[in-house]
CSV table of C-alpha atoms in Angstrom, one decimal:
chain,number,residue,atom,x,y,z
A,13,UNK,CA,0.0,0.0,0.0
A,14,UNK,CA,2.8,2.4,0.9
A,15,UNK,CA,4.6,1.7,-2.4
A,16,UNK,CA,1.4,2.2,-4.4
A,17,UNK,CA,0.6,5.5,-2.5
A,18,UNK,CA,4.1,6.8,-3.1
A,19,UNK,CA,4.0,6.1,-6.8
A,20,UNK,CA,0.5,7.6,-7.0
A,21,UNK,CA,1.9,10.8,-5.4
A,22,UNK,CA,4.8,10.9,-7.9
A,23,UNK,CA,2.6,10.2,-10.9
A,24,UNK,CA,-0.3,12.5,-10.0
A,25,UNK,CA,1.3,15.6,-11.6
A,26,UNK,CA,1.7,13.7,-14.9
A,27,UNK,CA,-2.0,12.8,-14.7
A,28,UNK,CA,-2.9,16.4,-14.1
A,29,UNK,CA,-0.8,17.5,-17.0
A,30,UNK,CA,-2.5,15.0,-19.4
A,31,UNK,CA,-5.9,16.1,-18.1
A,32,UNK,CA,-5.0,19.7,-19.0
A,33,UNK,CA,-4.5,18.8,-22.6
A,34,UNK,CA,-7.1,20.4,-24.9
A,35,UNK,CA,-8.2,19.3,-28.3
A,36,UNK,CA,-10.5,22.1,-29.4
A,37,UNK,CA,-13.0,22.4,-26.6
A,38,UNK,CA,-12.4,18.9,-25.3
A,39,UNK,CA,-10.0,17.9,-22.6
A,40,UNK,CA,-9.5,14.4,-21.1
A,41,UNK,CA,-11.3,13.4,-17.8
A,42,UNK,CA,-9.1,12.3,-14.9
A,43,UNK,CA,-9.9,8.5,-15.5
A,44,UNK,CA,-9.1,8.9,-19.2
A,45,UNK,CA,-5.8,10.7,-18.3
A,46,UNK,CA,-4.9,7.8,-16.0
A,47,UNK,CA,-5.6,5.3,-18.8
A,48,UNK,CA,-3.4,7.3,-21.2
A,49,UNK,CA,-0.6,7.5,-18.6
A,50,UNK,CA,-0.8,3.7,-18.0
A,51,UNK,CA,-0.7,3.1,-21.8
A,52,UNK,CA,2.4,5.3,-22.1
A,53,UNK,CA,4.1,3.6,-19.1
A,54,UNK,CA,3.2,0.1,-20.4
A,55,UNK,CA,4.5,1.0,-23.9
A,56,UNK,CA,7.8,2.3,-22.5
A,57,UNK,CA,8.3,-0.8,-20.3
A,58,UNK,CA,7.4,-3.1,-23.2
A,59,UNK,CA,10.0,-1.5,-25.4
A,60,UNK,CA,12.6,-1.6,-22.6
A,61,UNK,CA,12.0,-5.3,-21.7
A,62,UNK,CA,11.9,-6.5,-25.3
A,63,UNK,CA,14.8,-4.5,-26.7
A,64,UNK,CA,16.9,-3.5,-23.7
A,65,UNK,CA,16.9,-6.3,-21.2
A,66,UNK,CA,17.6,-9.4,-23.4
A,67,UNK,CA,21.0,-8.1,-24.6
A,68,UNK,CA,21.9,-7.2,-21.0
A,69,UNK,CA,20.9,-10.7,-19.8
A,70,UNK,CA,22.8,-12.3,-22.7
A,71,UNK,CA,25.9,-10.3,-21.8
A,72,UNK,CA,25.5,-11.2,-18.1
A,73,UNK,CA,25.3,-14.9,-19.0
A,74,UNK,CA,28.2,-14.7,-21.4
A,75,UNK,CA,30.2,-12.9,-18.7
A,76,UNK,CA,29.6,-15.7,-16.2
A,77,UNK,CA,30.9,-18.2,-18.8
A,78,UNK,CA,34.0,-16.2,-20.1
A,79,UNK,CA,35.3,-14.8,-16.8
A,80,UNK,CA,36.7,-18.0,-15.3
A,81,UNK,CA,38.7,-18.5,-18.6
A,82,UNK,CA,40.0,-15.0,-18.8
A,83,UNK,CA,41.1,-14.3,-15.2
A,84,UNK,CA,44.2,-16.6,-15.5
A,85,UNK,CA,45.3,-14.6,-18.6
A,86,UNK,CA,45.0,-11.3,-16.7
A,87,UNK,CA,46.9,-12.8,-13.7
A,88,UNK,CA,49.7,-13.7,-16.1
A,89,UNK,CA,49.9,-10.1,-17.3
A,90,UNK,CA,50.1,-8.9,-13.7
A,91,UNK,CA,52.9,-11.3,-12.9
A,92,UNK,CA,55.1,-9.6,-15.4
A,93,UNK,CA,54.8,-6.4,-13.5
A,94,UNK,CA,57.5,-5.5,-10.9
A,95,UNK,CA,56.9,-6.7,-7.3
A,96,UNK,CA,53.8,-8.6,-8.5
A,97,UNK,CA,54.9,-11.8,-6.7
A,98,UNK,CA,54.4,-10.1,-3.3
A,99,UNK,CA,50.7,-9.6,-3.7
A,100,UNK,CA,49.5,-13.2,-3.7
A,101,UNK,CA,47.8,-12.9,-7.1
A,102,UNK,CA,47.0,-16.6,-7.4
A,103,UNK,CA,44.8,-16.7,-4.3
A,104,UNK,CA,43.2,-13.3,-5.2
A,105,UNK,CA,42.4,-14.6,-8.7
A,106,UNK,CA,40.9,-17.8,-7.4
A,107,UNK,CA,38.6,-15.9,-5.0
A,108,UNK,CA,37.6,-13.3,-7.6
A,109,UNK,CA,36.9,-16.1,-10.1
A,110,UNK,CA,34.6,-18.0,-7.8
A,111,UNK,CA,32.9,-14.9,-6.4
A,112,UNK,CA,32.3,-13.4,-9.8
A,113,UNK,CA,31.1,-16.7,-11.3
A,114,UNK,CA,28.8,-17.3,-8.4
A,115,UNK,CA,27.3,-13.8,-8.5
A,116,UNK,CA,26.8,-13.7,-12.2
A,117,UNK,CA,25.3,-17.2,-12.2
A,118,UNK,CA,23.0,-16.3,-9.4
A,119,UNK,CA,21.7,-13.2,-11.2
A,120,UNK,CA,20.9,-15.2,-14.3
A,121,UNK,CA,19.3,-18.1,-12.4
A,122,UNK,CA,17.3,-15.7,-10.1
A,123,UNK,CA,15.7,-13.8,-13.0
A,124,UNK,CA,12.7,-16.2,-13.2
A,125,UNK,CA,12.2,-15.8,-9.5
A,126,UNK,CA,12.1,-12.0,-9.8
A,127,UNK,CA,9.5,-12.4,-12.6
A,128,UNK,CA,7.4,-14.7,-10.4
A,129,UNK,CA,6.5,-11.6,-8.3
A,130,UNK,CA,4.5,-10.3,-11.2
A,131,UNK,CA,1.2,-10.7,-9.3
A,132,UNK,CA,2.6,-8.4,-6.5
A,133,UNK,CA,3.6,-5.8,-9.1
A,134,UNK,CA,0.1,-5.9,-10.7
A,135,UNK,CA,-1.5,-5.6,-7.3
A,136,UNK,CA,0.6,-2.5,-6.5
A,137,UNK,CA,-0.3,-1.1,-10.0
A,138,UNK,CA,-4.0,-1.5,-9.3
A,139,UNK,CA,-3.7,0.1,-5.9
A,140,UNK,CA,-1.7,2.9,-7.5
A,141,UNK,CA,-4.6,3.6,-9.9
A,142,UNK,CA,-7.1,3.7,-7.1
A,143,UNK,CA,-4.9,6.1,-5.1
A,144,UNK,CA,-4.7,8.4,-8.1
A,145,UNK,CA,-8.5,8.2,-8.6
A,146,UNK,CA,-9.5,8.7,-4.9
A,147,UNK,CA,-6.3,9.9,-3.4
A,148,UNK,CA,-7.7,13.5,-2.9
A,149,UNK,CA,-10.6,12.2,-0.8
A,150,UNK,CA,-8.2,10.0,1.3
A,151,UNK,CA,-5.9,12.9,1.8
A,152,UNK,CA,-8.6,15.3,2.9
A,153,UNK,CA,-9.8,12.6,5.4
A,154,UNK,CA,-6.3,12.3,6.7
A,155,UNK,CA,-6.0,16.0,7.2
A,156,UNK,CA,-9.4,16.1,9.0
A,157,UNK,CA,-7.8,14.1,11.8
A,158,UNK,CA,-5.9,17.2,12.9
A,159,UNK,CA,-7.0,20.4,14.4
A,160,UNK,CA,-7.2,23.5,12.1
A,161,UNK,CA,-3.8,25.2,12.9
A,162,UNK,CA,-1.9,21.9,12.7
A,163,UNK,CA,-3.9,20.9,9.6
A,164,UNK,CA,-2.8,23.9,7.6
A,165,UNK,CA,0.8,23.5,8.5
A,166,UNK,CA,0.8,19.8,7.8
A,167,UNK,CA,-0.9,20.4,4.4
A,168,UNK,CA,1.7,23.0,3.4
A,169,UNK,CA,4.5,20.7,4.5
A,170,UNK,CA,3.2,17.6,2.7
A,171,UNK,CA,2.6,19.6,-0.5
A,172,UNK,CA,6.2,21.0,-0.2
A,173,UNK,CA,7.5,17.4,0.3
A,174,UNK,CA,5.5,16.2,-2.7
A,175,UNK,CA,7.1,18.8,-5.0
A,176,UNK,CA,10.6,18.2,-3.7
A,177,UNK,CA,10.4,14.4,-3.9
A,178,UNK,CA,9.0,14.6,-7.4
A,179,UNK,CA,11.7,17.0,-8.5
A,180,UNK,CA,14.4,14.8,-6.9
A,181,UNK,CA,13.2,11.6,-8.6
A,182,UNK,CA,13.1,13.3,-12.0
A,183,UNK,CA,16.5,14.9,-11.5
A,184,UNK,CA,18.1,11.6,-10.2
A,185,UNK,CA,16.5,9.6,-13.0
A,186,UNK,CA,17.8,12.0,-15.6
A,187,UNK,CA,21.4,11.8,-14.2
A,188,UNK,CA,21.1,8.0,-14.2
A,189,UNK,CA,19.9,8.0,-17.8
A,190,UNK,CA,22.7,10.3,-18.9
A,191,UNK,CA,25.4,8.2,-17.3
A,192,UNK,CA,23.9,5.0,-18.6
A,193,UNK,CA,23.6,6.2,-22.2
A,194,UNK,CA,27.0,7.9,-22.3
A,195,UNK,CA,28.7,4.9,-20.7
A,196,UNK,CA,27.1,2.4,-23.1
A,197,UNK,CA,28.1,4.6,-26.1
A,198,UNK,CA,31.7,5.1,-24.9
A,199,UNK,CA,32.2,1.4,-23.9
A,200,UNK,CA,30.8,0.4,-27.3
A,201,UNK,CA,33.2,2.7,-29.1
A,202,UNK,CA,36.1,1.3,-27.1
A,203,UNK,CA,34.9,-2.2,-28.0
A,204,UNK,CA,34.7,-3.2,-24.3
A,205,UNK,CA,33.1,-6.6,-23.8
A,206,UNK,CA,29.6,-6.6,-22.4
A,207,UNK,CA,29.3,-2.9,-22.9
A,208,UNK,CA,25.4,-3.0,-22.8
A,209,UNK,CA,25.6,-4.7,-19.4
A,210,UNK,CA,28.2,-2.3,-18.1
A,211,UNK,CA,26.3,0.7,-19.3
A,212,UNK,CA,23.2,-0.5,-17.7
A,213,UNK,CA,24.9,-1.1,-14.3
A,214,UNK,CA,26.6,2.3,-14.5
A,215,UNK,CA,23.3,4.1,-14.8
A,216,UNK,CA,21.5,1.9,-12.3
A,217,UNK,CA,24.1,2.2,-9.5
A,218,UNK,CA,24.4,6.0,-10.0
A,219,UNK,CA,21.6,6.3,-7.5
A,220,UNK,CA,24.2,5.6,-4.8
A,221,UNK,CA,26.5,8.7,-4.6
A,222,UNK,CA,30.2,8.1,-5.0
A,223,UNK,CA,30.2,4.4,-3.9
A,224,UNK,CA,27.9,3.3,-6.7
A,225,UNK,CA,30.1,5.0,-9.3
A,226,UNK,CA,33.3,3.6,-7.9
A,227,UNK,CA,31.9,0.1,-7.7
A,228,UNK,CA,30.7,0.0,-11.3
A,229,UNK,CA,33.7,1.8,-12.8
A,230,UNK,CA,35.9,-0.7,-11.0
A,231,UNK,CA,34.0,-3.6,-12.6
A,232,UNK,CA,34.1,-1.9,-16.1
A,233,UNK,CA,37.9,-1.3,-15.7
A,234,UNK,CA,38.5,-4.9,-14.8
A,235,UNK,CA,36.5,-6.2,-17.7
A,236,UNK,CA,38.3,-3.8,-20.1
A,237,UNK,CA,41.7,-5.0,-18.6
A,238,UNK,CA,40.8,-8.6,-19.7
A,239,UNK,CA,41.4,-7.4,-23.3
A,240,UNK,CA,44.1,-4.7,-23.0
A,241,UNK,CA,45.5,-2.0,-20.7
A,242,UNK,CA,44.6,0.6,-23.4
A,243,UNK,CA,40.9,-0.2,-23.0
A,244,UNK,CA,41.2,0.0,-19.3
A,245,UNK,CA,42.8,3.4,-19.5
A,246,UNK,CA,40.1,4.6,-21.9
A,247,UNK,CA,37.4,3.5,-19.4
A,248,UNK,CA,39.1,5.3,-16.5
A,249,UNK,CA,39.7,8.5,-18.5
A,250,UNK,CA,36.0,8.6,-19.6
A,251,UNK,CA,34.8,8.2,-16.0
A,252,UNK,CA,37.2,11.0,-14.8
A,253,UNK,CA,35.9,13.3,-17.5
A,254,UNK,CA,32.3,12.4,-16.8
A,255,UNK,CA,32.6,12.9,-13.0
A,256,UNK,CA,34.0,16.4,-13.5
A,257,UNK,CA,31.3,17.3,-16.0
A,258,UNK,CA,28.6,16.0,-13.7
A,259,UNK,CA,29.9,17.8,-10.6
A,260,UNK,CA,30.6,21.1,-12.4
A,261,UNK,CA,27.7,21.3,-14.8
A,262,UNK,CA,25.0,18.6,-14.6
A,263,UNK,CA,24.3,18.3,-10.9
A,264,UNK,CA,24.1,22.1,-10.1
A,265,UNK,CA,21.6,22.6,-12.9
A,266,UNK,CA,19.6,19.4,-12.6
A,267,UNK,CA,19.5,19.1,-8.8
A,268,UNK,CA,19.3,22.8,-7.9
A,269,UNK,CA,15.5,22.7,-7.1
A,270,UNK,CA,15.4,19.2,-5.5
A,271,UNK,CA,16.1,18.0,-2.0
A,272,UNK,CA,19.8,18.1,-1.2
A,273,UNK,CA,20.3,14.6,0.2
A,274,UNK,CA,23.7,13.8,1.6
A,275,UNK,CA,25.4,10.7,0.2
A,276,UNK,CA,25.4,9.1,3.6
A,277,UNK,CA,21.6,9.6,3.9
A,278,UNK,CA,21.1,7.9,0.5
A,279,UNK,CA,23.4,5.0,1.4
A,280,UNK,CA,21.8,4.4,4.8
A,281,UNK,CA,18.2,4.7,3.4
A,282,UNK,CA,19.1,2.1,0.7
A,283,UNK,CA,20.6,-0.3,3.3
A,284,UNK,CA,17.5,0.1,5.5
A,285,UNK,CA,15.1,-0.3,2.6
A,286,UNK,CA,16.8,-3.4,1.3
A,287,UNK,CA,17.0,-4.9,4.8
A,288,UNK,CA,13.3,-4.3,5.4
A,289,UNK,CA,11.7,-5.1,2.1
A,290,UNK,CA,14.3,-6.3,-0.4
A,291,UNK,CA,14.2,-4.9,-3.9
A,292,UNK,CA,10.9,-3.1,-3.3
A,293,UNK,CA,12.4,-1.5,-0.2
A,294,UNK,CA,15.4,-0.3,-2.1
A,295,UNK,CA,13.1,1.1,-4.8
A,296,UNK,CA,11.2,3.4,-2.4
A,297,UNK,CA,14.0,4.0,0.1
A,298,UNK,CA,15.4,7.2,-1.3
A,299,UNK,CA,12.1,8.9,-2.0
A,300,UNK,CA,11.1,8.0,1.5
A,301,UNK,CA,14.3,9.6,2.9
A,302,UNK,CA,13.6,12.7,0.9
A,303,UNK,CA,10.0,12.9,2.3
A,304,UNK,CA,11.3,12.4,5.9
A,305,UNK,CA,14.0,15.0,5.3
A,306,UNK,CA,11.4,17.7,4.4
A,307,UNK,CA,9.1,16.8,7.3
A,308,UNK,CA,12.1,16.9,9.8
A,309,UNK,CA,13.2,20.2,8.4
A,310,UNK,CA,9.7,21.6,9.1
A,311,UNK,CA,9.0,20.1,12.5
A,312,UNK,CA,12.3,19.1,14.1
A,313,UNK,CA,15.2,21.3,12.8
A,314,UNK,CA,15.7,24.6,14.6
A,315,UNK,CA,18.0,26.7,12.4
A,316,UNK,CA,17.9,29.6,14.8
A,317,UNK,CA,19.7,27.5,17.4
A,318,UNK,CA,22.6,26.4,15.2
C-alpha cells in the first residue's frame, strides 16, 4: 500500500498534465488521463523489456561463462609487473573467479524468481490507480484528523515534500539515464566486452552517490583489462571526465531545485530499505528519505539555534 501510494503521489502531476490537454473544446477526464498514462508507461516498459533487457541478460550470461577462462590470462599479465609476486595474485584470482562466477550465475538463475512476483507488481499497480482516482478524498480525510492550525501547517509541509520528492526523482532519474547512455556509447566505441551490461549497471548504481560509481567503474575497468590496458585506460579516462562534467555542470543545474540529500543519507536509506523489504524497499528508500527530510526540516530542525 505504501509503495502504491508513493507512486501515485509521484505520478499524479503527470495525470494532471495529461488532463489539462485540450483538443479544441475537449480535454480528457481524470480517469481517461490515468488510462493514457498507463498506456504510455506500459509502452515504454514493453520497449525496454523487449529491446533493452535481453541483450543485458545475454551479456551477463556470457560474462559468467567467459570470466573463469579469462582471469588466468589477466593474472599472467600482472605477474610480469615488478613486485607482483608479493601480492598473492594466485589466491586473489581464485577468490575473484569463484565470487564473480557465483554472482553472475545467481543473477541469471534468479531472474525467473524475480519475474514470479508479477502478481505483486500488478496488485501494486491497481492500488496505485485507485490512489490516483480517490487519493484526494483519502488525503482530505487524513487532514481532518488534525485540528485546524496543525492541519494547515501539515498540508503545506506535505505539498512541499511532494514537490521536492517529485523533482528529486526526476533529476536523479535524468542523471542515471545520462550516465547509462554515455557509458554504453563510450564502452561500445572502445569495444569493451559486455558494454550493454556495463552501461546498464553504470546508470543503475548511479543512484548511490560516490560508492555506486566507484563500484561500477571498477567492474568496467577490470572487464576492459581482460582485453588490454589501453581499453582499461580509456574507461578510466572517460569516467574521470564524466565525474568532472557531472559535478561542475549537470548536478548544479539538474539538482538545484530538489532535496539536497547527503550521500550518507542515500546510502543508509538504501541499506535500511533493502533490509526491510528487499528490492521493493530499495526502490522506495530514497524517495522516503527525501520525504522524511522535508518533514524533519519543518518540525524538528531549529535553524535559529545552530
